[in-house]
mmCIF file with all atom_site columns, C-alpha atoms in Angstrom:
data_model
loop_
_atom_site.group_PDB
_atom_site.id
_atom_site.type_symbol
_atom_site.label_atom_id
_atom_site.label_alt_id
_atom_site.label_comp_id
_atom_site.label_asym_id
_atom_site.label_entity_id
_atom_site.label_seq_id
_atom_site.pdbx_PDB_ins_code
_atom_site.Cartn_x
_atom_site.Cartn_y
_atom_site.Cartn_z
_atom_site.occupancy
_atom_site.B_iso_or_equiv
_atom_site.pdbx_formal_charge
_atom_site.auth_seq_id
_atom_site.auth_comp_id
_atom_site.auth_asym_id
_atom_site.auth_atom_id
_atom_site.pdbx_PDB_model_num
ATOM 1   C CA . ASP A 1 1   ? 4.742   11.643  -10.186 1.00 55.00 ? 27  ASP A CA 1
ATOM 2   C CA . ALA A 1 2   ? 3.913   8.347   -9.286  1.00 66.00 ? 28  ALA A CA 1
ATOM 3   C CA . GLY A 1 3   ? 1.993   5.718   -12.038 1.00 92.00 ? 29  GLY A CA 1
ATOM 4   C CA . ILE A 1 4   ? -1.155  5.863   -10.017 1.00 96.00 ? 30  ILE A CA 1
ATOM 5   C CA . THR A 1 5   ? -4.291  5.639   -12.473 1.00 96.00 ? 31  THR A CA 1
ATOM 6   C CA . GLN A 1 6   ? -7.876  5.003   -11.269 1.00 97.00 ? 32  GLN A CA 1
ATOM 7   C CA . SER A 1 7   ? -10.258 3.620   -14.061 1.00 96.00 ? 33  SER A CA 1
ATOM 8   C CA . PRO A 1 8   ? -13.508 4.433   -14.421 1.00 97.00 ? 34  PRO A CA 1
ATOM 9   C CA . ARG A 1 9   ? -13.244 8.049   -13.166 1.00 96.00 ? 35  ARG A CA 1
ATOM 10  C CA . HIS A 1 10  ? -17.031 8.975   -12.587 1.00 97.00 ? 36  HIS A CA 1
ATOM 11  C CA . LYS A 1 11  ? -19.443 6.594   -12.510 1.00 97.00 ? 37  LYS A CA 1
ATOM 12  C CA . VAL A 1 12  ? -22.961 6.033   -12.356 1.00 97.00 ? 38  VAL A CA 1
ATOM 13  C CA . THR A 1 13  ? -25.023 3.424   -11.227 1.00 96.00 ? 39  THR A CA 1
ATOM 14  C CA . GLU A 1 14  ? -28.520 2.003   -9.853  1.00 96.00 ? 40  GLU A CA 1
ATOM 15  C CA . THR A 1 15  ? -29.001 0.180   -6.000  1.00 97.00 ? 41  THR A CA 1
ATOM 16  C CA . GLY A 1 16  ? -28.763 -3.393  -6.466  1.00 96.00 ? 42  GLY A CA 1
ATOM 17  C CA . THR A 1 17  ? -26.009 -3.543  -9.272  1.00 96.00 ? 43  THR A CA 1
ATOM 18  C CA . PRO A 1 18  ? -22.326 -4.979  -9.335  1.00 96.00 ? 44  PRO A CA 1
ATOM 19  C CA . VAL A 1 19  ? -19.856 -2.011  -9.279  1.00 97.00 ? 45  VAL A CA 1
ATOM 20  C CA . THR A 1 20  ? -16.237 -2.801  -10.135 1.00 98.00 ? 46  THR A CA 1
ATOM 21  C CA . LEU A 1 21  ? -12.959 0.121   -9.781  1.00 98.00 ? 47  LEU A CA 1
ATOM 22  C CA . ARG A 1 22  ? -9.658  -0.787  -10.904 1.00 98.00 ? 48  ARG A CA 1
ATOM 23  C CA . CYS A 1 23  ? -6.806  0.531   -9.991  1.00 98.00 ? 49  CYS A CA 1
ATOM 24  C CA . HIS A 1 24  ? -3.055  -0.147  -12.138 1.00 98.00 ? 50  HIS A CA 1
ATOM 25  C CA . GLN A 1 25  ? -0.174  0.853   -10.884 1.00 97.00 ? 51  GLN A CA 1
ATOM 26  C CA . THR A 1 26  ? 3.713   1.349   -12.693 1.00 96.00 ? 52  THR A CA 1
ATOM 27  C CA . GLU A 1 27  ? 5.783   1.620   -9.470  1.00 94.00 ? 53  GLU A CA 1
ATOM 28  C CA . ASN A 1 28  ? 5.935   -2.243  -8.593  1.00 94.00 ? 54  ASN A CA 1
ATOM 29  C CA . HIS A 1 29  ? 5.023   -0.827  -5.019  1.00 94.00 ? 55  HIS A CA 1
ATOM 30  C CA . ARG A 1 30  ? 4.162   -3.279  -2.711  1.00 94.00 ? 56  ARG A CA 1
ATOM 31  C CA . TYR A 1 31  ? 1.293   -1.954  -0.905  1.00 93.00 ? 57  TYR A CA 1
ATOM 32  C CA . MET A 1 32  ? -2.033  -0.610  -2.420  1.00 95.00 ? 58  MET A CA 1
ATOM 33  C CA . TYR A 1 33  ? -4.926  0.712   -0.812  1.00 95.00 ? 59  TYR A CA 1
ATOM 34  C CA . TRP A 1 34  ? -8.264  1.594   -0.878  1.00 97.00 ? 60  TRP A CA 1
ATOM 35  C CA . TYR A 1 35  ? -9.798  4.471   0.500   1.00 96.00 ? 61  TYR A CA 1
ATOM 36  C CA . ARG A 1 36  ? -13.484 6.045   0.487   1.00 97.00 ? 62  ARG A CA 1
ATOM 37  C CA . GLN A 1 37  ? -13.734 9.945   0.871   1.00 95.00 ? 63  GLN A CA 1
ATOM 38  C CA . ASP A 1 38  ? -17.235 11.320  2.578   1.00 94.00 ? 64  ASP A CA 1
ATOM 39  C CA . PRO A 1 39  ? -18.437 15.239  3.512   1.00 88.00 ? 65  PRO A CA 1
ATOM 40  C CA . GLY A 1 40  ? -18.157 15.525  7.681   1.00 84.00 ? 66  GLY A CA 1
ATOM 41  C CA . HIS A 1 41  ? -15.718 12.427  7.371   1.00 86.00 ? 67  HIS A CA 1
ATOM 42  C CA . GLY A 1 42  ? -11.266 11.771  6.451   1.00 83.00 ? 68  GLY A CA 1
ATOM 43  C CA . LEU A 1 43  ? -10.249 9.609   4.544   1.00 91.00 ? 69  LEU A CA 1
ATOM 44  C CA . ARG A 1 44  ? -11.911 6.022   5.503   1.00 93.00 ? 70  ARG A CA 1
ATOM 45  C CA . LEU A 1 45  ? -10.059 3.094   4.780   1.00 92.00 ? 71  LEU A CA 1
ATOM 46  C CA . ILE A 1 46  ? -12.229 -0.390  2.747   1.00 95.00 ? 72  ILE A CA 1
ATOM 47  C CA . HIS A 1 47  ? -8.951  -2.078  1.849   1.00 95.00 ? 73  HIS A CA 1
ATOM 48  C CA . TYR A 1 48  ? -5.753  -3.189  1.629   1.00 94.00 ? 74  TYR A CA 1
ATOM 49  C CA . SER A 1 49  ? -3.293  -5.078  0.583   1.00 95.00 ? 75  SER A CA 1
ATOM 50  C CA . TYR A 1 50  ? 0.198   -6.265  1.251   1.00 92.00 ? 76  TYR A CA 1
ATOM 51  C CA . GLY A 1 51  ? 0.664   -8.132  -1.788  1.00 92.00 ? 77  GLY A CA 1
ATOM 52  C CA . VAL A 1 52  ? -0.082  -10.256 -4.214  1.00 94.00 ? 78  VAL A CA 1
ATOM 53  C CA . LYS A 1 53  ? -3.169  -12.609 -3.162  1.00 92.00 ? 79  LYS A CA 1
ATOM 54  C CA . ASP A 1 54  ? -2.520  -10.638 0.642   1.00 94.00 ? 80  ASP A CA 1
ATOM 55  C CA . THR A 1 55  ? -5.785  -8.670  1.317   1.00 94.00 ? 81  THR A CA 1
ATOM 56  C CA . ASP A 1 56  ? -6.957  -7.710  4.656   1.00 92.00 ? 82  ASP A CA 1
ATOM 57  C CA . LYS A 1 57  ? -10.117 -5.693  5.832   1.00 92.00 ? 83  LYS A CA 1
ATOM 58  C CA . GLY A 1 58  ? -9.964  -1.875  6.836   1.00 89.00 ? 84  GLY A CA 1
ATOM 59  C CA . GLU A 1 59  ? -12.077 0.416   8.513   1.00 87.00 ? 85  GLU A CA 1
ATOM 60  C CA . VAL A 1 60  ? -15.477 0.500   6.171   1.00 93.00 ? 86  VAL A CA 1
ATOM 61  C CA . SER A 1 61  ? -14.792 -3.391  4.452   1.00 94.00 ? 87  SER A CA 1
ATOM 62  C CA . ASP A 1 62  ? -18.616 -4.164  5.068   1.00 95.00 ? 88  ASP A CA 1
ATOM 63  C CA . GLY A 1 63  ? -20.220 -4.339  1.769   1.00 95.00 ? 89  GLY A CA 1
ATOM 64  C CA . TYR A 1 64  ? -16.674 -3.938  -0.772  1.00 97.00 ? 90  TYR A CA 1
ATOM 65  C CA . SER A 1 65  ? -14.264 -6.978  -1.641  1.00 97.00 ? 91  SER A CA 1
ATOM 66  C CA . VAL A 1 66  ? -10.841 -6.787  -3.570  1.00 97.00 ? 92  VAL A CA 1
ATOM 67  C CA . SER A 1 67  ? -8.867  -8.560  -5.472  1.00 97.00 ? 93  SER A CA 1
ATOM 68  C CA . ARG A 1 68  ? -5.251  -8.740  -6.308  1.00 97.00 ? 94  ARG A CA 1
ATOM 69  C CA . SER A 1 69  ? -3.984  -10.802 -8.580  1.00 96.00 ? 95  SER A CA 1
ATOM 70  C CA . LYS A 1 70  ? -1.043  -8.926  -9.704  1.00 96.00 ? 96  LYS A CA 1
ATOM 71  C CA . THR A 1 71  ? 0.980   -6.607  -8.641  1.00 96.00 ? 97  THR A CA 1
ATOM 72  C CA . GLU A 1 72  ? -0.092  -3.908  -10.990 1.00 97.00 ? 98  GLU A CA 1
ATOM 73  C CA . ASP A 1 73  ? -3.640  -4.310  -10.190 1.00 97.00 ? 99  ASP A CA 1
ATOM 74  C CA . PHE A 1 74  ? -6.289  -3.967  -7.729  1.00 98.00 ? 100 PHE A CA 1
ATOM 75  C CA . LEU A 1 75  ? -9.409  -4.117  -7.523  1.00 98.00 ? 101 LEU A CA 1
ATOM 76  C CA . LEU A 1 76  ? -12.581 -2.701  -5.258  1.00 98.00 ? 102 LEU A CA 1
ATOM 77  C CA . THR A 1 77  ? -16.073 -4.243  -6.300  1.00 98.00 ? 103 THR A CA 1
ATOM 78  C CA . LEU A 1 78  ? -19.757 -3.178  -5.006  1.00 97.00 ? 104 LEU A CA 1
ATOM 79  C CA . GLU A 1 79  ? -21.824 -6.908  -5.468  1.00 93.00 ? 105 GLU A CA 1
ATOM 80  C CA . SER A 1 80  ? -24.771 -5.018  -5.138  1.00 96.00 ? 106 SER A CA 1
ATOM 81  C CA . ALA A 1 81  ? -24.466 -1.007  -4.944  1.00 96.00 ? 107 ALA A CA 1
ATOM 82  C CA . THR A 1 82  ? -26.045 0.864   -2.400  1.00 97.00 ? 108 THR A CA 1
ATOM 83  C CA . SER A 1 83  ? -26.929 4.613   -2.099  1.00 96.00 ? 109 SER A CA 1
ATOM 84  C CA . SER A 1 84  ? -24.698 5.173   1.593   1.00 96.00 ? 110 SER A CA 1
ATOM 85  C CA . GLN A 1 85  ? -21.733 3.468   -1.544  1.00 97.00 ? 111 GLN A CA 1
ATOM 86  C CA . THR A 1 86  ? -22.460 7.138   -2.847  1.00 97.00 ? 112 THR A CA 1
ATOM 87  C CA . SER A 1 87  ? -18.846 8.040   -2.777  1.00 97.00 ? 113 SER A CA 1
ATOM 88  C CA . VAL A 1 88  ? -15.354 9.619   -4.159  1.00 96.00 ? 114 VAL A CA 1
ATOM 89  C CA . TYR A 1 89  ? -12.449 6.192   -3.995  1.00 98.00 ? 115 TYR A CA 1
ATOM 90  C CA . PHE A 1 90  ? -9.197  7.332   -3.883  1.00 97.00 ? 116 PHE A CA 1
ATOM 91  C CA . CYS A 1 91  ? -6.541  4.154   -4.662  1.00 97.00 ? 117 CYS A CA 1
ATOM 92  C CA . ALA A 1 92  ? -3.065  4.503   -2.786  1.00 95.00 ? 118 ALA A CA 1
ATOM 93  C CA . ILE A 1 93  ? -0.117  2.732   -2.914  1.00 94.00 ? 119 ILE A CA 1
ATOM 94  C CA . SER A 1 94  ? 3.353   2.308   -1.009  1.00 91.00 ? 120 SER A CA 1
ATOM 95  C CA . GLU A 1 95  ? 6.701   0.865   -0.725  1.00 89.00 ? 121 GLU A CA 1
ATOM 96  C CA . GLN A 1 96  ? 6.289   -0.424  2.927   1.00 81.00 ? 122 GLN A CA 1
ATOM 97  C CA . GLY A 1 97  ? 3.459   -0.355  5.367   1.00 77.00 ? 123 GLY A CA 1
ATOM 98  C CA . GLY A 1 98  ? 4.040   2.369   8.027   1.00 74.00 ? 124 GLY A CA 1
ATOM 99  C CA . TYR A 1 99  ? 5.893   4.506   3.713   1.00 79.00 ? 125 TYR A CA 1
ATOM 100 C CA . ILE A 1 100 ? 4.399   7.479   2.686   1.00 84.00 ? 126 ILE A CA 1
ATOM 101 C CA . GLN A 1 101 ? 1.807   6.752   0.157   1.00 89.00 ? 127 GLN A CA 1
ATOM 102 C CA . TYR A 1 102 ? 0.694   7.648   -3.343  1.00 92.00 ? 128 TYR A CA 1
ATOM 103 C CA . PHE A 1 103 ? -2.846  8.856   -4.256  1.00 94.00 ? 129 PHE A CA 1
ATOM 104 C CA . GLY A 1 104 ? -4.467  7.948   -7.687  1.00 95.00 ? 130 GLY A CA 1
ATOM 105 C CA . ALA A 1 105 ? -7.047  11.110  -9.107  1.00 94.00 ? 131 ALA A CA 1
ATOM 106 C CA . GLY A 1 106 ? -10.179 9.206   -7.697  1.00 96.00 ? 132 GLY A CA 1
ATOM 107 C CA . THR A 1 107 ? -12.858 8.027   -8.792  1.00 97.00 ? 133 THR A CA 1
ATOM 108 C CA . ARG A 1 108 ? -16.545 9.754   -8.269  1.00 96.00 ? 134 ARG A CA 1
ATOM 109 C CA . LEU A 1 109 ? -19.402 6.508   -7.673  1.00 97.00 ? 135 LEU A CA 1
ATOM 110 C CA . SER A 1 110 ? -23.236 8.121   -7.600  1.00 97.00 ? 136 SER A CA 1
ATOM 111 C CA . VAL A 1 111 ? -25.067 5.258   -6.944  1.00 97.00 ? 137 VAL A CA 1
ATOM 112 C CA . LEU A 1 112 ? -29.153 6.224   -7.477  1.00 95.00 ? 138 LEU A CA 1
ATOM 113 C CA . LYS B 2 1   ? -10.124 4.212   20.285  1.00 62.00 ? 22  LYS B CA 1
ATOM 114 C CA . ASN B 2 2   ? -7.234  5.886   17.771  1.00 64.00 ? 23  ASN B CA 1
ATOM 115 C CA . GLU B 2 3   ? -8.042  9.394   16.816  1.00 84.00 ? 24  GLU B CA 1
ATOM 116 C CA . VAL B 2 4   ? -6.985  12.487  14.375  1.00 92.00 ? 25  VAL B CA 1
ATOM 117 C CA . GLU B 2 5   ? -7.706  15.108  15.322  1.00 94.00 ? 26  GLU B CA 1
ATOM 118 C CA . GLN B 2 6   ? -6.957  18.621  13.249  1.00 95.00 ? 27  GLN B CA 1
ATOM 119 C CA . SER B 2 7   ? -7.859  22.081  14.112  1.00 95.00 ? 28  SER B CA 1
ATOM 120 C CA . PRO B 2 8   ? -8.825  24.469  12.767  1.00 96.00 ? 29  PRO B CA 1
ATOM 121 C CA . GLN B 2 9   ? -11.415 23.300  10.530  1.00 95.00 ? 30  GLN B CA 1
ATOM 122 C CA . ASN B 2 10  ? -11.773 26.400  8.256   1.00 96.00 ? 31  ASN B CA 1
ATOM 123 C CA . LEU B 2 11  ? -8.820  28.825  7.854   1.00 97.00 ? 32  LEU B CA 1
ATOM 124 C CA . THR B 2 12  ? -8.717  32.401  6.023   1.00 97.00 ? 33  THR B CA 1
ATOM 125 C CA . ALA B 2 13  ? -6.178  33.979  5.510   1.00 97.00 ? 34  ALA B CA 1
ATOM 126 C CA . GLN B 2 14  ? -4.386  37.336  3.059   1.00 97.00 ? 35  GLN B CA 1
ATOM 127 C CA . GLU B 2 15  ? -2.177  36.708  0.812   1.00 97.00 ? 36  GLU B CA 1
ATOM 128 C CA . GLY B 2 16  ? 1.178   36.586  2.581   1.00 97.00 ? 37  GLY B CA 1
ATOM 129 C CA . GLU B 2 17  ? 0.736   35.623  5.962   1.00 97.00 ? 38  GLU B CA 1
ATOM 130 C CA . PHE B 2 18  ? 2.094   32.521  8.169   1.00 98.00 ? 39  PHE B CA 1
ATOM 131 C CA . ILE B 2 19  ? -0.371  30.284  8.738   1.00 98.00 ? 40  ILE B CA 1
ATOM 132 C CA . THR B 2 20  ? -0.250  27.081  11.258  1.00 98.00 ? 41  THR B CA 1
ATOM 133 C CA . ILE B 2 21  ? -2.443  24.407  10.711  1.00 98.00 ? 42  ILE B CA 1
ATOM 134 C CA . ASN B 2 22  ? -2.790  21.866  14.039  1.00 97.00 ? 43  ASN B CA 1
ATOM 135 C CA . CYS B 2 23  ? -2.914  18.222  14.884  1.00 97.00 ? 44  CYS B CA 1
ATOM 136 C CA . SER B 2 24  ? -3.222  15.972  17.944  1.00 95.00 ? 45  SER B CA 1
ATOM 137 C CA . TYR B 2 25  ? -3.359  12.222  18.359  1.00 92.00 ? 46  TYR B CA 1
ATOM 138 C CA . SER B 2 26  ? -3.650  9.291   20.393  1.00 83.00 ? 47  SER B CA 1
ATOM 139 C CA . VAL B 2 27  ? -1.057  7.588   21.385  1.00 72.00 ? 48  VAL B CA 1
ATOM 140 C CA . GLY B 2 28  ? 1.511   5.440   19.544  1.00 75.00 ? 49  GLY B CA 1
ATOM 141 C CA . ILE B 2 29  ? 1.931   6.208   16.392  1.00 83.00 ? 50  ILE B CA 1
ATOM 142 C CA . SER B 2 30  ? 4.828   5.546   14.750  1.00 82.00 ? 51  SER B CA 1
ATOM 143 C CA . ALA B 2 31  ? 5.043   8.329   11.778  1.00 87.00 ? 52  ALA B CA 1
ATOM 144 C CA . LEU B 2 32  ? 2.707   11.372  10.901  1.00 91.00 ? 53  LEU B CA 1
ATOM 145 C CA . HIS B 2 33  ? 1.486   12.387  7.053   1.00 93.00 ? 54  HIS B CA 1
ATOM 146 C CA . TRP B 2 34  ? 0.565   15.559  5.737   1.00 96.00 ? 55  TRP B CA 1
ATOM 147 C CA . LEU B 2 35  ? -1.090  15.928  2.655   1.00 96.00 ? 56  LEU B CA 1
ATOM 148 C CA . GLN B 2 36  ? -2.626  18.355  0.606   1.00 96.00 ? 57  GLN B CA 1
ATOM 149 C CA . GLN B 2 37  ? -6.207  18.325  -1.223  1.00 95.00 ? 58  GLN B CA 1
ATOM 150 C CA . HIS B 2 38  ? -6.024  19.863  -4.270  1.00 91.00 ? 59  HIS B CA 1
ATOM 151 C CA . PRO B 2 39  ? -9.994  21.960  -4.774  1.00 85.00 ? 60  PRO B CA 1
ATOM 152 C CA . GLY B 2 40  ? -10.094 19.696  -8.374  1.00 82.00 ? 61  GLY B CA 1
ATOM 153 C CA . GLY B 2 41  ? -10.187 16.733  -5.396  1.00 84.00 ? 62  GLY B CA 1
ATOM 154 C CA . GLY B 2 42  ? -5.997  15.719  -6.316  1.00 90.00 ? 63  GLY B CA 1
ATOM 155 C CA . ILE B 2 43  ? -4.153  13.940  -2.827  1.00 94.00 ? 64  ILE B CA 1
ATOM 156 C CA . VAL B 2 44  ? -0.756  15.032  -2.621  1.00 93.00 ? 65  VAL B CA 1
ATOM 157 C CA . SER B 2 45  ? 1.853   13.414  -0.026  1.00 91.00 ? 66  SER B CA 1
ATOM 158 C CA . LEU B 2 46  ? 3.422   16.617  1.592   1.00 93.00 ? 67  LEU B CA 1
ATOM 159 C CA . PHE B 2 47  ? 5.841   15.110  4.628   1.00 90.00 ? 68  PHE B CA 1
ATOM 160 C CA . MET B 2 48  ? 5.609   11.816  7.060   1.00 90.00 ? 69  MET B CA 1
ATOM 161 C CA . LEU B 2 49  ? 7.761   12.472  9.887   1.00 90.00 ? 70  LEU B CA 1
ATOM 162 C CA . SER B 2 50  ? 8.106   10.812  12.968  1.00 88.00 ? 71  SER B CA 1
ATOM 163 C CA . SER B 2 51  ? 10.321  13.267  14.456  1.00 90.00 ? 72  SER B CA 1
ATOM 164 C CA . GLY B 2 52  ? 11.721  16.926  14.829  1.00 93.00 ? 73  GLY B CA 1
ATOM 165 C CA . LYS B 2 53  ? 10.565  18.467  12.154  1.00 96.00 ? 74  LYS B CA 1
ATOM 166 C CA . LYS B 2 54  ? 10.810  18.459  7.973   1.00 95.00 ? 75  LYS B CA 1
ATOM 167 C CA . LYS B 2 55  ? 11.419  21.698  5.559   1.00 96.00 ? 76  LYS B CA 1
ATOM 168 C CA . HIS B 2 56  ? 10.240  21.809  2.002   1.00 93.00 ? 77  HIS B CA 1
ATOM 169 C CA . GLY B 2 57  ? 10.380  25.131  0.492   1.00 95.00 ? 78  GLY B CA 1
ATOM 170 C CA . ARG B 2 58  ? 8.061   27.503  2.027   1.00 97.00 ? 79  ARG B CA 1
ATOM 171 C CA . LEU B 2 59  ? 6.287   24.026  4.115   1.00 97.00 ? 80  LEU B CA 1
ATOM 172 C CA . ILE B 2 60  ? 7.706   23.452  7.809   1.00 97.00 ? 81  ILE B CA 1
ATOM 173 C CA . ALA B 2 61  ? 6.381   20.476  9.348   1.00 97.00 ? 82  ALA B CA 1
ATOM 174 C CA . THR B 2 62  ? 6.572   19.357  13.176  1.00 97.00 ? 83  THR B CA 1
ATOM 175 C CA . ILE B 2 63  ? 5.866   16.996  15.534  1.00 94.00 ? 84  ILE B CA 1
ATOM 176 C CA . ASN B 2 64  ? 6.426   16.704  19.212  1.00 92.00 ? 85  ASN B CA 1
ATOM 177 C CA . ILE B 2 65  ? 5.803   13.137  20.246  1.00 86.00 ? 86  ILE B CA 1
ATOM 178 C CA . GLN B 2 66  ? 5.441   14.436  24.052  1.00 86.00 ? 87  GLN B CA 1
ATOM 179 C CA . GLU B 2 67  ? 3.057   16.145  23.529  1.00 89.00 ? 88  GLU B CA 1
ATOM 180 C CA . LYS B 2 68  ? 1.500   14.237  20.536  1.00 91.00 ? 89  LYS B CA 1
ATOM 181 C CA . HIS B 2 69  ? 0.597   17.190  18.206  1.00 94.00 ? 90  HIS B CA 1
ATOM 182 C CA . SER B 2 70  ? 2.019   18.155  15.034  1.00 96.00 ? 91  SER B CA 1
ATOM 183 C CA . SER B 2 71  ? 2.156   21.533  13.346  1.00 97.00 ? 92  SER B CA 1
ATOM 184 C CA . LEU B 2 72  ? 2.132   22.346  9.379   1.00 98.00 ? 93  LEU B CA 1
ATOM 185 C CA . HIS B 2 73  ? 3.331   25.605  8.470   1.00 98.00 ? 94  HIS B CA 1
ATOM 186 C CA . ILE B 2 74  ? 3.073   27.602  5.949   1.00 97.00 ? 95  ILE B CA 1
ATOM 187 C CA . THR B 2 75  ? 4.887   31.118  5.446   1.00 97.00 ? 96  THR B CA 1
ATOM 188 C CA . ALA B 2 76  ? 4.487   34.187  2.872   1.00 96.00 ? 97  ALA B CA 1
ATOM 189 C CA . SER B 2 77  ? 1.196   32.025  2.178   1.00 97.00 ? 98  SER B CA 1
ATOM 190 C CA . HIS B 2 78  ? 0.211   32.473  -1.174  1.00 96.00 ? 99  HIS B CA 1
ATOM 191 C CA . PRO B 2 79  ? -3.725  31.973  -3.432  1.00 96.00 ? 100 PRO B CA 1
ATOM 192 C CA . ARG B 2 80  ? -2.049  28.771  -4.646  1.00 95.00 ? 101 ARG B CA 1
ATOM 193 C CA . ASP B 2 81  ? -1.941  27.313  -1.122  1.00 96.00 ? 102 ASP B CA 1
ATOM 194 C CA . SER B 2 82  ? -5.560  27.339  -0.980  1.00 96.00 ? 103 SER B CA 1
ATOM 195 C CA . ALA B 2 83  ? -6.051  23.613  -0.461  1.00 96.00 ? 104 ALA B CA 1
ATOM 196 C CA . VAL B 2 84  ? -7.642  20.876  1.895   1.00 96.00 ? 105 VAL B CA 1
ATOM 197 C CA . TYR B 2 85  ? -4.025  19.715  4.426   1.00 97.00 ? 106 TYR B CA 1
ATOM 198 C CA . ILE B 2 86  ? -4.994  16.857  6.071   1.00 96.00 ? 107 ILE B CA 1
ATOM 199 C CA . CYS B 2 87  ? -2.315  14.770  8.340   1.00 95.00 ? 108 CYS B CA 1
ATOM 200 C CA . ALA B 2 88  ? -2.895  11.650  8.873   1.00 92.00 ? 109 ALA B CA 1
ATOM 201 C CA . ALA B 2 89  ? -1.383  8.922   12.083  1.00 89.00 ? 110 ALA B CA 1
ATOM 202 C CA . ILE B 2 90  ? 0.282   6.160   10.995  1.00 84.00 ? 111 ILE B CA 1
ATOM 203 C CA . TYR B 2 91  ? -0.491  3.463   14.337  1.00 77.00 ? 112 TYR B CA 1
ATOM 204 C CA . GLY B 2 92  ? 1.829   0.530   15.787  1.00 65.00 ? 113 GLY B CA 1
ATOM 205 C CA . GLY B 2 93  ? 1.420   -2.902  14.460  1.00 59.00 ? 114 GLY B CA 1
ATOM 206 C CA . SER B 2 94  ? -1.398  -1.694  11.684  1.00 55.00 ? 115 SER B CA 1
ATOM 207 C CA . GLN B 2 95  ? 0.594   -2.659  9.242   1.00 65.00 ? 116 GLN B CA 1
ATOM 208 C CA . GLY B 2 96  ? 0.666   1.264   7.793   1.00 63.00 ? 117 GLY B CA 1
ATOM 209 C CA . ASN B 2 97  ? -2.527  2.615   8.110   1.00 74.00 ? 118 ASN B CA 1
ATOM 210 C CA . LEU B 2 98  ? -3.562  5.755   7.608   1.00 81.00 ? 119 LEU B CA 1
ATOM 211 C CA . ILE B 2 99  ? -5.826  7.056   10.040  1.00 87.00 ? 120 ILE B CA 1
ATOM 212 C CA . PHE B 2 100 ? -6.766  10.513  8.489   1.00 91.00 ? 121 PHE B CA 1
ATOM 213 C CA . GLY B 2 101 ? -8.199  13.673  9.463   1.00 93.00 ? 122 GLY B CA 1
ATOM 214 C CA . LYS B 2 102 ? -11.048 15.900  9.110   1.00 93.00 ? 123 LYS B CA 1
ATOM 215 C CA . GLY B 2 103 ? -8.909  18.181  7.258   1.00 94.00 ? 124 GLY B CA 1
ATOM 216 C CA . THR B 2 104 ? -8.403  21.768  6.968   1.00 96.00 ? 125 THR B CA 1
ATOM 217 C CA . LYS B 2 105 ? -9.933  23.837  4.858   1.00 96.00 ? 126 LYS B CA 1
ATOM 218 C CA . LEU B 2 106 ? -7.418  26.649  3.380   1.00 97.00 ? 127 LEU B CA 1
ATOM 219 C CA . SER B 2 107 ? -8.200  29.836  1.872   1.00 97.00 ? 128 SER B CA 1
ATOM 220 C CA . VAL B 2 108 ? -5.722  32.501  1.120   1.00 97.00 ? 129 VAL B CA 1
ATOM 221 C CA . LYS B 2 109 ? -7.122  35.631  -1.284  1.00 97.00 ? 130 LYS B CA 1
ATOM 222 C CA . PRO B 2 110 ? -5.101  37.878  -2.593  1.00 95.00 ? 131 PRO B CA 1
#
């Protein structure tokens, strides 16, 4: 199994509070991705990174920011959480763009 | 808009049956992934293919570029194959970003 750790695995928070999710990899892969998964939708890309300090927006980036200061860590921040951001969040890694992706175990976030 | 459509949405089979899950996409993909999401939520990549056919154990994935269609087959299905199967397309020039189908929920009964 690819070495990907997401933390926390579960979080309950209140509307308006900031939240940061962490993805840590031990594979030294260049690409890292944050997705959200909601009923009735496929996985949707939030943001991705193609190197340290190199990030770009995905399909559903509004309300989210990311940072990657080290190869192994990719942080997803909800500056002011809203109930619409209640979801399961997955991190994935890939050696290069267009290569097979390996997924973390997911973080279940509830915003009340 | 680049889209990925899967069918069927839900599938129930008896143990031992041959199963086919379909995926269609719009033009311009460079590769297609098949993934499996376990009932516990974990996601595993099964195949990535850009042409022809790939086989791993009882799983076979095919892709027809001209028809913009891919299939995932499971031979001699087993209850442990019960999961959601997801196809995802990589469109050229997208930095390798995936566009996901909504998944096919497979339940194999003993």
